[in-house]
PDB file of C-alpha atoms in Angstrom:
ATOM      1  CA  MET A   1       0.000   0.000   0.000  1.00  0.00           C
ATOM      2  CA  LEU A   2       2.845   2.401   0.840  1.00  0.00           C
ATOM      3  CA  ARG A   3       4.534   1.704  -2.502  1.00  0.00           C
ATOM      4  CA  TYR A   4       1.257   2.319  -4.314  1.00  0.00           C
ATOM      5  CA  ALA A   5       0.667   5.570  -2.403  1.00  0.00           C
ATOM      6  CA  LEU A   6       4.157   6.850  -3.213  1.00  0.00           C
ATOM      7  CA  THR A   7       3.715   5.970  -6.893  1.00  0.00           C
ATOM      8  CA  ARG A   8       0.383   7.761  -7.032  1.00  0.00           C
ATOM      9  CA  LEU A   9       1.901  10.740  -5.198  1.00  0.00           C
ATOM     10  CA  ALA A  10       4.684  10.977  -7.773  1.00  0.00           C
ATOM     11  CA  LEU A  11       2.108  10.855 -10.584  1.00  0.00           C
ATOM     12  CA  LEU A  12       0.120  13.557  -8.792  1.00  0.00           C
ATOM     13  CA  ALA A  13       3.195  15.799  -8.655  1.00  0.00           C
ATOM     14  CA  LEU A  14       3.913  15.211 -12.342  1.00  0.00           C
ATOM     15  CA  GLY A  15       0.292  15.943 -13.171  1.00  0.00           C
ATOM     16  CA  LEU A  16       0.427  19.255 -11.311  1.00  0.00           C
ATOM     17  CA  VAL A  17       3.641  20.247 -13.093  1.00  0.00           C
ATOM     18  CA  ALA A  18       2.153  19.359 -16.481  1.00  0.00           C
ATOM     19  CA  ALA A  19      -1.079  21.191 -15.657  1.00  0.00           C
ATOM     20  CA  SER A  20       0.786  24.329 -14.604  1.00  0.00           C
ATOM     21  CA  ALA A  21       2.795  24.369 -17.840  1.00  0.00           C
ATOM     22  CA  ILE A  22      -0.278  23.795 -20.015  1.00  0.00           C
ATOM     23  CA  ILE A  23      -2.259  26.502 -18.212  1.00  0.00           C
ATOM     24  CA  PHE A  24       0.596  29.000 -18.451  1.00  0.00           C
ATOM     25  CA  VAL A  25       1.241  28.443 -22.168  1.00  0.00           C
ATOM     26  CA  SER A  26      -2.472  28.317 -23.080  1.00  0.00           C
ATOM     27  CA  LEU A  27      -3.175  31.691 -21.490  1.00  0.00           C
ATOM     28  CA  ARG A  28      -0.239  33.313 -23.297  1.00  0.00           C
ATOM     29  CA  VAL A  29      -1.597  32.439 -26.737  1.00  0.00           C
ATOM     30  CA  LEU A  30      -4.977  34.052 -26.076  1.00  0.00           C
ATOM     31  CA  PRO A  31      -5.630  37.395 -27.791  1.00  0.00           C
ATOM     32  CA  GLY A  32      -5.545  40.601 -25.771  1.00  0.00           C
ATOM     33  CA  ASP A  33      -3.067  42.388 -23.532  1.00  0.00           C
ATOM     34  CA  VAL A  34      -3.554  43.063 -19.825  1.00  0.00           C
ATOM     35  CA  ALA A  35      -1.197  46.043 -20.115  1.00  0.00           C
ATOM     36  CA  GLN A  36      -3.570  47.617 -22.642  1.00  0.00           C
ATOM     37  CA  VAL A  37      -6.480  46.934 -20.289  1.00  0.00           C
ATOM     38  CA  ILE A  38      -4.678  48.724 -17.448  1.00  0.00           C
ATOM     39  CA  ALA A  39      -3.660  51.655 -19.665  1.00  0.00           C
ATOM     40  CA  GLY A  40      -7.170  52.044 -21.044  1.00  0.00           C
ATOM     41  CA  THR A  41      -8.278  52.929 -24.526  1.00  0.00           C
ATOM     42  CA  SER A  42      -6.433  56.239 -24.378  1.00  0.00           C
ATOM     43  CA  GLY A  43      -3.104  54.699 -23.357  1.00  0.00           C
ATOM     44  CA  SER A  44      -0.212  55.395 -25.670  1.00  0.00           C
ATOM     45  CA  PRO A  45       2.110  52.640 -26.923  1.00  0.00           C
ATOM     46  CA  GLU A  46       4.810  54.016 -24.626  1.00  0.00           C
ATOM     47  CA  GLN A  47       2.507  53.741 -21.599  1.00  0.00           C
ATOM     48  CA  VAL A  48       1.527  50.186 -22.535  1.00  0.00           C
ATOM     49  CA  ALA A  49       5.198  49.235 -22.953  1.00  0.00           C
ATOM     50  CA  ALA A  50       6.050  50.756 -19.557  1.00  0.00           C
ATOM     51  CA  ILE A  51       3.235  48.804 -17.904  1.00  0.00           C
ATOM     52  CA  ARG A  52       4.386  45.576 -19.551  1.00  0.00           C
ATOM     53  CA  GLU A  53       7.902  46.195 -18.290  1.00  0.00           C
ATOM     54  CA  GLY A  54       6.647  46.963 -14.784  1.00  0.00           C
ATOM     55  CA  LEU A  55       4.634  43.744 -14.690  1.00  0.00           C
ATOM     56  CA  GLY A  56       7.510  41.718 -16.101  1.00  0.00           C
ATOM     57  CA  LEU A  57       5.530  40.727 -19.184  1.00  0.00           C
ATOM     58  CA  ASP A  58       8.379  41.715 -21.475  1.00  0.00           C
ATOM     59  CA  ARG A  59      10.629  38.973 -20.099  1.00  0.00           C
ATOM     60  CA  PRO A  60      11.017  35.567 -21.804  1.00  0.00           C
ATOM     61  CA  LEU A  61       8.132  33.196 -21.161  1.00  0.00           C
ATOM     62  CA  THR A  62      10.470  30.627 -19.621  1.00  0.00           C
ATOM     63  CA  ALA A  63      11.597  33.110 -16.965  1.00  0.00           C
ATOM     64  CA  GLN A  64       7.997  34.134 -16.247  1.00  0.00           C
ATOM     65  CA  TYR A  65       6.927  30.513 -15.852  1.00  0.00           C
ATOM     66  CA  LEU A  66       9.821  29.597 -13.568  1.00  0.00           C
ATOM     67  CA  ASP A  67       9.094  32.580 -11.309  1.00  0.00           C
ATOM     68  CA  TRP A  68       5.436  31.583 -11.073  1.00  0.00           C
ATOM     69  CA  ALA A  69       6.209  27.886 -10.558  1.00  0.00           C
ATOM     70  CA  SER A  70       8.738  28.601  -7.817  1.00  0.00           C
ATOM     71  CA  GLY A  71       6.137  30.625  -5.959  1.00  0.00           C
ATOM     72  CA  ILE A  72       3.591  27.807  -6.209  1.00  0.00           C
ATOM     73  CA  VAL A  73       5.873  25.549  -4.164  1.00  0.00           C
ATOM     74  CA  THR A  74       5.581  27.987  -1.237  1.00  0.00           C
ATOM     75  CA  GLY A  75       1.835  28.518  -1.717  1.00  0.00           C
ATOM     76  CA  ASP A  76       2.186  31.802  -3.590  1.00  0.00           C
ATOM     77  CA  LEU A  77      -0.028  31.776  -6.695  1.00  0.00           C
ATOM     78  CA  GLY A  78       1.003  35.260  -7.723  1.00  0.00           C
ATOM     79  CA  THR A  79      -0.508  38.722  -7.478  1.00  0.00           C
ATOM     80  CA  SER A  80      -3.385  40.149  -9.485  1.00  0.00           C
ATOM     81  CA  TYR A  81      -2.233  42.516 -12.226  1.00  0.00           C
ATOM     82  CA  LEU A  82      -5.341  44.678 -11.801  1.00  0.00           C
ATOM     83  CA  THR A  83      -5.991  44.772  -8.037  1.00  0.00           C
ATOM     84  CA  GLY A  84      -2.523  44.067  -6.667  1.00  0.00           C
ATOM     85  CA  THR A  85      -3.897  41.560  -4.142  1.00  0.00           C
ATOM     86  CA  PRO A  86      -2.456  38.062  -3.661  1.00  0.00           C
ATOM     87  CA  VAL A  87      -4.285  35.445  -5.708  1.00  0.00           C
ATOM     88  CA  SER A  88      -4.188  32.978  -2.792  1.00  0.00           C
ATOM     89  CA  ALA A  89      -6.027  35.448  -0.539  1.00  0.00           C
ATOM     90  CA  GLU A  90      -8.777  36.061  -3.106  1.00  0.00           C
ATOM     91  CA  LEU A  91      -9.143  32.318  -3.709  1.00  0.00           C
ATOM     92  CA  ALA A  92      -9.524  31.706   0.027  1.00  0.00           C
ATOM     93  CA  ASP A  93     -12.182  34.425   0.219  1.00  0.00           C
ATOM     94  CA  LYS A  94     -14.201  33.069  -2.729  1.00  0.00           C
ATOM     95  CA  ALA A  95     -13.787  29.480  -1.532  1.00  0.00           C
ATOM     96  CA  ALA A  96     -16.081  30.349   1.377  1.00  0.00           C
ATOM     97  CA  VAL A  97     -18.886  30.209  -1.211  1.00  0.00           C
ATOM     98  CA  THR A  98     -17.656  27.608  -3.708  1.00  0.00           C
ATOM     99  CA  VAL A  99     -16.547  24.925  -1.228  1.00  0.00           C
ATOM    100  CA  PRO A 100     -19.859  24.826   0.713  1.00  0.00           C
ATOM    101  CA  LEU A 101     -21.721  24.899  -2.606  1.00  0.00           C
ATOM    102  CA  GLY A 102     -19.742  21.884  -3.842  1.00  0.00           C
ATOM    103  CA  ALA A 103     -20.201  20.004  -0.555  1.00  0.00           C
ATOM    104  CA  MET A 104     -23.945  20.620  -0.550  1.00  0.00           C
ATOM    105  CA  SER A 105     -24.189  19.591  -4.216  1.00  0.00           C
ATOM    106  CA  LEU A 106     -22.337  16.346  -3.497  1.00  0.00           C
ATOM    107  CA  ALA A 107     -24.619  15.634  -0.533  1.00  0.00           C
ATOM    108  CA  VAL A 108     -27.695  16.152  -2.735  1.00  0.00           C
ATOM    109  CA  ALA A 109     -26.246  13.908  -5.461  1.00  0.00           C
ATOM    110  CA  LEU A 110     -25.449  11.075  -3.035  1.00  0.00           C
ATOM    111  CA  ALA A 111     -28.795  11.395  -1.221  1.00  0.00           C
ATOM    112  CA  MET A 112     -30.532  11.051  -4.557  1.00  0.00           C
ATOM    113  CA  ALA A 113     -28.347   8.429  -6.248  1.00  0.00           C
ATOM    114  CA  LEU A 114     -27.770   5.869  -3.496  1.00  0.00           C
ATOM    115  CA  PRO A 115     -31.314   5.031  -2.363  1.00  0.00           C
ATOM    116  CA  PHE A 116     -33.035   5.502  -5.722  1.00  0.00           C
ATOM    117  CA  GLY A 117     -30.291   3.663  -7.591  1.00  0.00           C
ATOM    118  CA  VAL A 118     -30.680   0.627  -5.325  1.00  0.00           C
ATOM    119  CA  ILE A 119     -34.503   0.786  -5.472  1.00  0.00           C
ATOM    120  CA  SER A 120     -34.561   1.052  -9.267  1.00  0.00           C
ATOM    121  CA  ALA A 121     -32.324  -2.034  -9.518  1.00  0.00           C
ATOM    122  CA  LEU A 122     -34.285  -4.130  -7.030  1.00  0.00           C
ATOM    123  CA  ARG A 123     -37.617  -3.080  -8.591  1.00  0.00           C
ATOM    124  CA  ARG A 124     -36.390  -3.017 -12.165  1.00  0.00           C
ATOM    125  CA  ARG A 125     -39.381  -4.989 -13.460  1.00  0.00           C
ATOM    126  CA  SER A 126     -41.964  -2.825 -11.693  1.00  0.00           C
ATOM    127  CA  TRP A 127     -43.324   0.432 -13.039  1.00  0.00           C
ATOM    128  CA  GLY A 128     -41.711   2.317 -10.156  1.00  0.00           C
ATOM    129  CA  GLY A 129     -38.204   1.035 -10.887  1.00  0.00           C
ATOM    130  CA  GLN A 130     -38.598   1.718 -14.593  1.00  0.00           C
ATOM    131  CA  ALA A 131     -39.901   5.219 -13.867  1.00  0.00           C
ATOM    132  CA  ILE A 132     -36.841   5.978 -11.736  1.00  0.00           C
ATOM    133  CA  GLY A 133     -34.508   4.783 -14.478  1.00  0.00           C
ATOM    134  CA  PHE A 134     -36.340   6.806 -17.120  1.00  0.00           C
ATOM    135  CA  ALA A 135     -36.309   9.932 -14.938  1.00  0.00           C
ATOM    136  CA  ALA A 136     -32.578   9.531 -14.283  1.00  0.00           C
ATOM    137  CA  GLN A 137     -31.844   9.332 -18.003  1.00  0.00           C
ATOM    138  CA  GLY A 138     -33.871  12.476 -18.614  1.00  0.00           C
ATOM    139  CA  LEU A 139     -32.317  14.461 -15.765  1.00  0.00           C
ATOM    140  CA  ALA A 140     -28.782  13.465 -16.783  1.00  0.00           C
ATOM    141  CA  ALA A 141     -29.373  15.117 -20.166  1.00  0.00           C
ATOM    142  CA  VAL A 142     -30.750  18.366 -18.722  1.00  0.00           C
ATOM    143  CA  PRO A 143     -28.416  21.402 -19.087  1.00  0.00           C
ATOM    144  CA  VAL A 144     -27.527  22.680 -15.642  1.00  0.00           C
ATOM    145  CA  VAL A 145     -28.408  26.275 -16.641  1.00  0.00           C
ATOM    146  CA  TRP A 146     -31.918  25.282 -17.695  1.00  0.00           C
ATOM    147  CA  ALA A 147     -32.406  23.246 -14.518  1.00  0.00           C
ATOM    148  CA  GLY A 148     -31.379  26.247 -12.426  1.00  0.00           C
ATOM    149  CA  MET A 149     -33.793  28.543 -14.244  1.00  0.00           C
ATOM    150  CA  MET A 150     -36.658  26.107 -13.740  1.00  0.00           C
ATOM    151  CA  LEU A 151     -35.952  25.756 -10.024  1.00  0.00           C
ATOM    152  CA  VAL A 152     -35.824  29.532  -9.663  1.00  0.00           C
ATOM    153  CA  ALA A 153     -39.125  29.886 -11.510  1.00  0.00           C
ATOM    154  CA  VAL A 154     -40.821  27.390  -9.189  1.00  0.00           C
ATOM    155  CA  PHE A 155     -39.265  27.814  -5.737  1.00  0.00           C
ATOM    156  CA  ALA A 156     -38.165  31.465  -5.867  1.00  0.00           C
ATOM    157  CA  VAL A 157     -40.654  33.201  -8.155  1.00  0.00           C
ATOM    158  CA  ALA A 158     -43.848  31.136  -7.927  1.00  0.00           C
ATOM    159  CA  LEU A 159     -43.622  29.912  -4.332  1.00  0.00           C
ATOM    160  CA  GLY A 160     -41.253  32.489  -2.854  1.00  0.00           C
ATOM    161  CA  TRP A 161     -39.635  29.936  -0.552  1.00  0.00           C
ATOM    162  CA  LEU A 162     -36.007  30.628  -1.433  1.00  0.00           C
ATOM    163  CA  PRO A 163     -33.965  33.574  -2.770  1.00  0.00           C
ATOM    164  CA  ALA A 164     -33.496  33.628  -6.524  1.00  0.00           C
ATOM    165  CA  GLN A 165     -29.985  35.047  -6.541  1.00  0.00           C
ATOM    166  CA  GLY A 166     -27.216  36.479  -4.435  1.00  0.00           C
ATOM    167  CA  PHE A 167     -25.241  35.735  -1.296  1.00  0.00           C
ATOM    168  CA  PRO A 168     -24.913  37.789   1.923  1.00  0.00           C
ATOM    169  CA  THR A 169     -21.479  39.161   1.035  1.00  0.00           C
ATOM    170  CA  ARG A 170     -21.348  41.640   3.920  1.00  0.00           C
ATOM    171  CA  THR A 171     -22.214  39.204   6.685  1.00  0.00           C
ATOM    172  CA  GLY A 172     -21.168  35.947   4.970  1.00  0.00           C
ATOM    173  CA  TRP A 173     -21.335  32.885   7.187  1.00  0.00           C
ATOM    174  CA  SER A 174     -21.761  35.022  10.312  1.00  0.00           C
ATOM    175  CA  THR A 175     -25.454  34.804   9.372  1.00  0.00           C
ATOM    176  CA  PRO A 176     -25.428  31.051   8.709  1.00  0.00           C
ATOM    177  CA  TRP A 177     -29.076  30.575   7.762  1.00  0.00           C
ATOM    178  CA  GLN A 178     -29.053  33.356   5.168  1.00  0.00           C
ATOM    179  CA  ALA A 179     -25.811  32.009   3.685  1.00  0.00           C
ATOM    180  CA  PHE A 180     -27.099  28.423   3.673  1.00  0.00           C
ATOM    181  CA  GLU A 181     -30.461  29.483   2.236  1.00  0.00           C
ATOM    182  CA  SER A 182     -28.810  31.291  -0.673  1.00  0.00           C
ATOM    183  CA  LEU A 183     -26.960  28.089  -1.654  1.00  0.00           C
ATOM    184  CA  ILE A 184     -29.903  25.679  -1.499  1.00  0.00           C
ATOM    185  CA  LEU A 185     -31.219  26.215  -5.031  1.00  0.00           C
ATOM    186  CA  PRO A 186     -27.733  26.263  -6.654  1.00  0.00           C
ATOM    187  CA  ALA A 187     -26.736  23.100  -4.767  1.00  0.00           C
ATOM    188  CA  VAL A 188     -29.957  21.299  -5.688  1.00  0.00           C
ATOM    189  CA  THR A 189     -29.490  22.332  -9.319  1.00  0.00           C
ATOM    190  CA  ILE A 190     -26.007  20.825  -9.539  1.00  0.00           C
ATOM    191  CA  GLY A 191     -26.795  17.899  -7.245  1.00  0.00           C
ATOM    192  CA  VAL A 192     -29.860  16.713  -9.135  1.00  0.00           C
ATOM    193  CA  VAL A 193     -28.115  16.700 -12.515  1.00  0.00           C
ATOM    194  CA  GLU A 194     -24.951  15.024 -11.190  1.00  0.00           C
ATOM    195  CA  GLY A 195     -27.021  12.723  -8.990  1.00  0.00           C
ATOM    196  CA  ALA A 196     -28.921  11.470 -12.032  1.00  0.00           C
ATOM    197  CA  VAL A 197     -25.630  10.447 -13.643  1.00  0.00           C
ATOM    198  CA  LEU A 198     -24.429   8.785 -10.438  1.00  0.00           C
ATOM    199  CA  LEU A 199     -27.781   7.014 -10.001  1.00  0.00           C
ATOM    200  CA  ARG A 200     -27.208   5.104 -13.211  1.00  0.00           C
ATOM    201  CA  PHE A 201     -23.823   3.880 -11.942  1.00  0.00           C
ATOM    202  CA  VAL A 202     -25.402   2.819  -8.642  1.00  0.00           C
ATOM    203  CA  ARG A 203     -28.187   0.990 -10.461  1.00  0.00           C
ATOM    204  CA  SER A 204     -25.709  -0.871 -12.667  1.00  0.00           C
ATOM    205  CA  ALA A 205     -23.511  -1.792  -9.687  1.00  0.00           C
ATOM    206  CA  THR A 206     -26.548  -2.991  -7.732  1.00  0.00           C
ATOM    207  CA  LEU A 207     -27.693  -5.189 -10.611  1.00  0.00           C
ATOM    208  CA  GLN A 208     -24.233  -6.768 -10.753  1.00  0.00           C
ATOM    209  CA  ALA A 209     -24.271  -7.320  -6.992  1.00  0.00           C
ATOM    210  CA  VAL A 210     -27.727  -8.933  -7.091  1.00  0.00           C
ATOM    211  CA  GLY A 211     -26.457 -11.440  -9.655  1.00  0.00           C
ATOM    212  CA  ALA A 212     -23.238 -12.172  -7.763  1.00  0.00           C
ATOM    213  CA  ASP A 213     -22.696 -15.728  -6.475  1.00  0.00           C
ATOM    214  CA  PHE A 214     -22.280 -14.706  -2.833  1.00  0.00           C
ATOM    215  CA  VAL A 215     -25.582 -12.802  -2.842  1.00  0.00           C
ATOM    216  CA  ARG A 216     -27.365 -15.736  -4.467  1.00  0.00           C
ATOM    217  CA  ALA A 217     -25.842 -18.096  -1.896  1.00  0.00           C
ATOM    218  CA  ALA A 218     -27.056 -15.869   0.936  1.00  0.00           C
ATOM    219  CA  ALA A 219     -30.517 -15.764  -0.597  1.00  0.00           C
ATOM    220  CA  ALA A 220     -30.493 -19.576  -0.913  1.00  0.00           C
ATOM    221  CA  LYS A 221     -29.833 -19.830   2.832  1.00  0.00           C
ATOM    222  CA  GLY A 222     -33.099 -18.096   3.626  1.00  0.00           C
ATOM    223  CA  LEU A 223     -32.455 -14.377   3.248  1.00  0.00           C
ATOM    224  CA  THR A 224     -34.653 -12.351   0.958  1.00  0.00           C
ATOM    225  CA  LYS A 225     -33.050 -10.851  -2.120  1.00  0.00           C
ATOM    226  CA  THR A 226     -33.180  -7.406  -0.534  1.00  0.00           C
ATOM    227  CA  GLY A 227     -31.769  -8.701   2.745  1.00  0.00           C
ATOM    228  CA  ALA A 228     -28.960 -10.556   1.001  1.00  0.00           C
ATOM    229  CA  LEU A 229     -28.061  -7.451  -0.974  1.00  0.00           C
ATOM    230  CA  LEU A 230     -28.113  -5.167   2.062  1.00  0.00           C
ATOM    231  CA  ARG A 231     -25.995  -7.535   4.138  1.00  0.00           C
ATOM    232  CA  HIS A 232     -23.512  -8.816   1.553  1.00  0.00           C
ATOM    233  CA  GLY A 233     -23.828  -6.811  -1.671  1.00  0.00           C
ATOM    234  CA  LEU A 234     -23.668  -3.183  -0.560  1.00  0.00           C
ATOM    235  CA  PRO A 235     -19.868  -3.158  -0.079  1.00  0.00           C
ATOM    236  CA  SER A 236     -19.367  -3.914  -3.772  1.00  0.00           C
ATOM    237  CA  VAL A 237     -21.878  -1.204  -4.657  1.00  0.00           C
ATOM    238  CA  GLY A 238     -19.955   1.207  -2.439  1.00  0.00           C
ATOM    239  CA  LEU A 239     -16.715   0.371  -4.258  1.00  0.00           C
ATOM    240  CA  SER A 240     -18.337   1.216  -7.585  1.00  0.00           C
ATOM    241  CA  VAL A 241     -19.564   4.529  -6.193  1.00  0.00           C
ATOM    242  CA  VAL A 242     -16.086   5.392  -4.894  1.00  0.00           C
ATOM    243  CA  THR A 243     -14.631   4.607  -8.319  1.00  0.00           C
ATOM    244  CA  VAL A 244     -16.773   7.213 -10.105  1.00  0.00           C
ATOM    245  CA  LEU A 245     -16.850   9.719  -7.257  1.00  0.00           C
ATOM    246  CA  GLY A 246     -13.758  11.527  -8.534  1.00  0.00           C
ATOM    247  CA  LEU A 247     -15.432  12.121 -11.896  1.00  0.00           C
ATOM    248  CA  GLN A 248     -18.584  13.332 -10.179  1.00  0.00           C
ATOM    249  CA  ILE A 249     -16.651  15.830  -8.077  1.00  0.00           C
ATOM    250  CA  ALA A 250     -15.025  17.172 -11.242  1.00  0.00           C
ATOM    251  CA  GLY A 251     -18.487  17.531 -12.762  1.00  0.00           C
ATOM    252  CA  ILE A 252     -19.656  19.392  -9.675  1.00  0.00           C
ATOM    253  CA  ILE A 253     -16.759  21.854  -9.994  1.00  0.00           C
ATOM    254  CA  VAL A 254     -17.626  22.522 -13.646  1.00  0.00           C
ATOM    255  CA  GLY A 255     -21.266  22.922 -12.680  1.00  0.00           C
ATOM    256  CA  ALA A 256     -20.337  25.367  -9.924  1.00  0.00           C
ATOM    257  CA  VAL A 257     -18.513  27.610 -12.418  1.00  0.00           C
ATOM    258  CA  VAL A 258     -21.687  27.839 -14.508  1.00  0.00           C
ATOM    259  CA  ILE A 259     -24.206  28.021 -11.670  1.00  0.00           C
ATOM    260  CA  GLU A 260     -22.375  30.819  -9.894  1.00  0.00           C
ATOM    261  CA  GLN A 261     -23.109  32.955 -12.961  1.00  0.00           C
ATOM    262  CA  VAL A 262     -26.793  31.994 -12.990  1.00  0.00           C
ATOM    263  CA  PHE A 263     -27.330  32.637  -9.266  1.00  0.00           C
ATOM    264  CA  ASN A 264     -24.942  35.598  -8.993  1.00  0.00           C
ATOM    265  CA  LEU A 265     -22.804  33.913  -6.347  1.00  0.00           C
ATOM    266  CA  PRO A 266     -19.440  35.502  -5.450  1.00  0.00           C
ATOM    267  CA  GLY A 267     -17.460  32.275  -5.753  1.00  0.00           C
ATOM    268  CA  ILE A 268     -14.358  31.095  -7.548  1.00  0.00           C
ATOM    269  CA  GLY A 269     -16.228  30.305 -10.767  1.00  0.00           C
ATOM    270  CA  ARG A 270     -17.719  33.771 -11.100  1.00  0.00           C
ATOM    271  CA  MET A 271     -14.369  35.361 -10.269  1.00  0.00           C
ATOM    272  CA  LEU A 272     -12.683  33.181 -12.908  1.00  0.00           C
ATOM    273  CA  VAL A 273     -15.072  34.273 -15.656  1.00  0.00           C
ATOM    274  CA  ALA A 274     -14.639  37.951 -14.723  1.00  0.00           C
ATOM    275  CA  ASP A 275     -10.840  37.666 -14.666  1.00  0.00           C
ATOM    276  CA  VAL A 276     -10.771  35.977 -18.072  1.00  0.00           C
ATOM    277  CA  GLY A 277     -12.694  38.929 -19.500  1.00  0.00           C
ATOM    278  CA  ALA A 278     -10.320  41.389 -17.830  1.00  0.00           C
ATOM    279  CA  ARG A 279      -7.237  39.503 -19.084  1.00  0.00           C
ATOM    280  CA  ASP A 280      -5.833  39.270 -15.537  1.00  0.00           C
ATOM    281  CA  LEU A 281      -3.596  36.363 -16.490  1.00  0.00           C
ATOM    282  CA  GLU A 282      -1.872  36.030 -13.129  1.00  0.00           C
ATOM    283  CA  LYS A 283      -5.183  35.496 -11.348  1.00  0.00           C
ATOM    284  CA  VAL A 284      -6.641  33.281 -14.055  1.00  0.00           C
ATOM    285  CA  GLN A 285      -3.692  30.902 -14.076  1.00  0.00           C
ATOM    286  CA  GLY A 286      -3.752  30.693 -10.278  1.00  0.00           C
ATOM    287  CA  GLU A 287      -7.492  29.992 -10.258  1.00  0.00           C
ATOM    288  CA  LEU A 288      -7.238  27.343 -12.973  1.00  0.00           C
ATOM    289  CA  LEU A 289      -4.334  25.658 -11.229  1.00  0.00           C
ATOM    290  CA  ALA A 290      -6.214  25.641  -7.914  1.00  0.00           C
ATOM    291  CA  LEU A 291      -9.281  24.019  -9.522  1.00  0.00           C
ATOM    292  CA  THR A 292      -7.153  21.530 -11.474  1.00  0.00           C
ATOM    293  CA  GLY A 293      -5.136  20.699  -8.373  1.00  0.00           C
ATOM    294  CA  PHE A 294      -8.317  20.073  -6.397  1.00  0.00           C
ATOM    295  CA  VAL A 295      -9.556  17.625  -9.029  1.00  0.00           C
ATOM    296  CA  LEU A 296      -6.191  15.816  -9.158  1.00  0.00           C
ATOM    297  CA  VAL A 297      -5.900  15.599  -5.368  1.00  0.00           C
ATOM    298  CA  THR A 298      -9.481  14.311  -5.159  1.00  0.00           C
ATOM    299  CA  GLY A 299      -8.649  11.599  -7.687  1.00  0.00           C
ATOM    300  CA  PHE A 300      -5.543  10.722  -5.682  1.00  0.00           C
ATOM    301  CA  ILE A 301      -7.559  10.341  -2.471  1.00  0.00           C
ATOM    302  CA  VAL A 302     -10.273   8.324  -4.227  1.00  0.00           C
ATOM    303  CA  ASP A 303      -7.633   5.951  -5.644  1.00  0.00           C
ATOM    304  CA  LEU A 304      -6.092   5.424  -2.194  1.00  0.00           C
ATOM    305  CA  VAL A 305      -9.479   4.794  -0.581  1.00  0.00           C
ATOM    306  CA  HIS A 306     -10.447   2.368  -3.333  1.00  0.00           C
ATOM    307  CA  ARG A 307      -7.156   0.524  -2.972  1.00  0.00           C
ATOM    308  CA  ALA A 308      -7.533   0.342   0.804  1.00  0.00           C
ATOM    309  CA  VAL A 309     -11.089  -0.985   0.889  1.00  0.00           C
ATOM    310  CA  ASP A 310     -11.089  -3.253  -2.167  1.00  0.00           C
ATOM    311  CA  PRO A 311      -9.931  -6.727  -1.072  1.00  0.00           C
ATOM    312  CA  ARG A 312      -9.315  -7.791  -4.681  1.00  0.00           C
ATOM    313  CA  GLN A 313      -6.679  -5.098  -5.182  1.00  0.00           C
ATOM    314  CA  ARG A 314      -5.032  -5.972  -1.868  1.00  0.00           C
ATOM    315  CA  GLU A 315      -4.765  -9.603  -2.983  1.00  0.00           C
ATOM    316  CA  GLU A 316      -3.303  -8.581  -6.345  1.00  0.00           C
ATOM    317  CA  ALA A 317      -0.688  -6.479  -4.560  1.00  0.00           C
ATOM    318  CA  ARG A 318       0.439  -9.534  -2.625  1.00  0.00           C
TER     319      ARG A 318
END
């Protein structure tokens, strides 16, 4: 297990290095000039050149990348060209919205996928099980923007139960109910769409577990099919869920970037879109690296958990 963890850790480090290089180079080939943005439309070529020199943008790309990469090692993601504030500080501030939103979305997805996925598999020949499977297929194809608009129309506009947009930026989580309330609709929007995708994996894993020899043997000894599955088959279903959980978390992050625009939430996704438009490359590359790093670290943790709890992989390692 230790050898496997060290190997995966080395791959994680290589992945982060590759991601940082790709992000840095990709942003440099985009059109536009942050120096021109700072100088404004009336800025002369001399002023733009002076700004570029002051920001270090006139140096070779290799030198710029090495400076940025060396700062990453110490936790310094750079400084915004436009505001002059550290990127790490702004990420930490916006994470107070994005991280709870992602956690709530994951909770909604799991609460939806696990029970209904198992029920749809056990009742696959009944109208109820078929209805669940059909609904999951439909919800998985729904664009997250459209789902958010529909939920706003029903629960915010028609019923008035929840706020349609915004977040208490002045008070933040010091007013926990207001903060939590503002994230309910965005979290449900992401969670339902991602949960529909996860439900199909749970259903497939449950069907495989029901047909497994050890579940059939338990049922032959007097347990009902449901009882045999709950007692002996759920661990294998859990392993399947863990396997795809990394992909689901990545989907939740992508959904958060979009949903923060729809619900006007001051999170990392909304900040990223604004910084791309402003050509604040230093912030954008720090934000992209932080999101990419989170996805890679999540995959690393999921792989370790899967390796630790899957007896088949432990036997193969021996």
